[in-house]
Coordinates of C-alpha atoms in Angstrom, one line a residue:
Q1 CA -53.1 -49.2 4.7
V2 CA -51.8 -45.6 4.9
Q3 CA -48.9 -44.6 2.7
L4 CA -46.5 -42.0 3.9
V5 CA -44.0 -39.9 2.0
E6 CA -41.5 -37.6 3.8
T7 CA -40.0 -34.5 2.2
G8 CA -38.0 -31.5 3.3
G9 CA -34.7 -33.0 4.4
G10 CA -31.4 -31.6 3.4
L11 CA -28.1 -30.1 4.5
V12 CA -28.2 -27.3 7.0
Q13 CA -25.7 -25.6 9.2
A14 CA -25.7 -26.0 13.0
G15 CA -28.2 -23.6 14.5
G16 CA -30.4 -23.6 11.4
S17 CA -33.9 -24.8 10.8
L18 CA -35.7 -27.3 8.6
R19 CA -39.3 -28.2 8.2
L20 CA -40.1 -31.8 7.3
S21 CA -43.4 -32.8 5.8
C22 CA -45.2 -36.1 5.6
A23 CA -47.9 -36.6 3.1
A24 CA -50.4 -39.4 3.8
S25 CA -52.7 -41.4 1.5
G26 CA -54.9 -44.4 2.0
R27 CA -57.1 -44.8 5.0
T28 CA -58.5 -41.7 6.7
F29 CA -55.6 -39.7 7.9
S30 CA -57.5 -38.2 10.8
S31 CA -57.9 -41.6 12.4
Y32 CA -54.1 -42.0 12.9
T33 CA -51.7 -41.2 15.6
M34 CA -48.7 -39.8 13.8
A35 CA -45.0 -39.8 14.9
W36 CA -41.5 -38.9 13.7
F37 CA -38.6 -41.2 14.3
R38 CA -35.0 -40.9 13.2
Q39 CA -32.1 -43.2 12.6
A40 CA -28.4 -42.3 12.4
P41 CA -25.8 -44.6 10.8
G42 CA -25.0 -47.5 13.1
K43 CA -27.7 -46.5 15.5
E44 CA -31.2 -47.9 16.3
R45 CA -34.2 -46.0 15.3
E46 CA -35.2 -43.6 18.0
F47 CA -38.4 -41.7 18.8
V48 CA -38.5 -37.9 18.0
A49 CA -42.1 -36.7 18.4
V50 CA -45.7 -37.9 18.3
I51 CA -49.1 -36.2 17.8
S52 CA -52.6 -37.5 18.5
W53 CA -55.2 -37.9 15.8
N54 CA -56.8 -34.6 16.5
G55 CA -53.6 -32.7 17.2
V56 CA -54.5 -32.0 20.8
N57 CA -51.8 -34.1 22.4
S58 CA -48.1 -34.4 21.6
D59 CA -44.9 -35.6 23.1
Y60 CA -41.2 -35.2 22.3
A61 CA -37.9 -36.9 23.0
D62 CA -35.9 -35.1 25.7
S63 CA -33.2 -34.5 23.2
V64 CA -35.4 -32.4 20.9
K65 CA -37.9 -30.9 23.4
G66 CA -38.0 -27.1 23.0
R67 CA -36.4 -27.2 19.6
F68 CA -38.7 -29.4 17.5
T69 CA -42.5 -28.9 17.0
I70 CA -44.8 -31.6 15.5
S71 CA -48.0 -30.5 13.9
R72 CA -50.7 -31.8 11.6
D73 CA -53.2 -30.6 9.1
N74 CA -55.9 -33.2 8.7
A75 CA -57.6 -31.3 5.9
K76 CA -54.5 -31.7 3.9
N77 CA -53.5 -35.2 5.1
M78 CA -50.1 -33.7 6.3
V79 CA -48.0 -33.9 9.3
Y80 CA -45.0 -31.7 9.9
L81 CA -41.8 -31.5 12.0
Q82 CA -40.5 -28.0 12.4
M83 CA -36.9 -28.3 13.6
S84 CA -34.9 -25.4 14.9
S85 CA -31.5 -24.9 16.6
L86 CA -30.3 -27.9 14.8
R87 CA -27.2 -29.7 16.0
P88 CA -24.8 -32.2 14.3
E89 CA -26.2 -34.9 16.5
D90 CA -29.6 -34.4 14.9
T91 CA -28.1 -35.8 11.6
A92 CA -30.2 -38.9 10.7
V93 CA -32.8 -40.2 8.3
Y94 CA -36.1 -39.0 9.6
Y95 CA -39.2 -41.3 9.2
C96 CA -42.8 -40.5 9.5
A97 CA -44.9 -43.3 11.1
A98 CA -48.6 -44.0 11.7
R99 CA -50.8 -46.1 13.9
L100 CA -54.6 -46.3 13.8
Y101 CA -56.2 -44.7 16.9
G102 CA -53.2 -45.7 18.9
L103 CA -51.8 -44.2 22.1
L104 CA -49.0 -41.8 21.8
S105 CA -46.3 -44.4 21.7
T106 CA -42.6 -43.8 21.6
T107 CA -41.9 -47.4 20.5
P108 CA -41.2 -48.0 16.8
G109 CA -42.8 -51.4 16.9
R110 CA -46.2 -50.0 17.7
Y111 CA -46.4 -48.2 14.4
A112 CA -47.7 -50.2 11.4
S113 CA -47.0 -47.7 8.6
W114 CA -43.7 -46.0 7.7
G115 CA -42.5 -43.6 5.1
Q116 CA -39.3 -44.0 3.1
G117 CA -37.4 -41.5 5.2
T118 CA -35.7 -38.2 4.4
Q119 CA -32.1 -37.4 5.1
V120 CA -31.3 -34.5 7.5
T121 CA -27.6 -33.5 7.7
V122 CA -26.5 -30.8 10.1
S123 CA -23.0 -29.5 9.6
S124 CA -20.8 -28.1 12.3

C-alpha cells in the first residue's frame, strides 16, 4: 500500500499563502488518484481538492476554488496543495489521500490510503 507523509503546514496570517507537500512511497505513485482533505476541531473531514493520476483532471471544493491549486509531480512521487488568500476558516489538519486508478471522488471513504496530516492555522 502507498504511504503518505504531509509537510508544509504552519501558522500564517489571513491573506497569506502556504504550500503543502505530500510525499508518497510504496506502490507506483502515478497509478493513484490523489486528494487533499481537511478536518477542523469538532468537524467532519471535508474534501478540499483532487487530481487525476496523470494530473490532467482536477476538482476543488467551492470554498477553496480560485484560492487553492492542487498539482503533482509523478517523477518525484509528490503531490502539492498551493494555498493562497488564506482565511481563518481554512484552519484545519490537512490530509493527503490516495486511491488506485479511482474516479475523482470527493468522499473520504473512497480513499484507502491517508497521511498523518499537517496542521494549518490561519490567524485573523
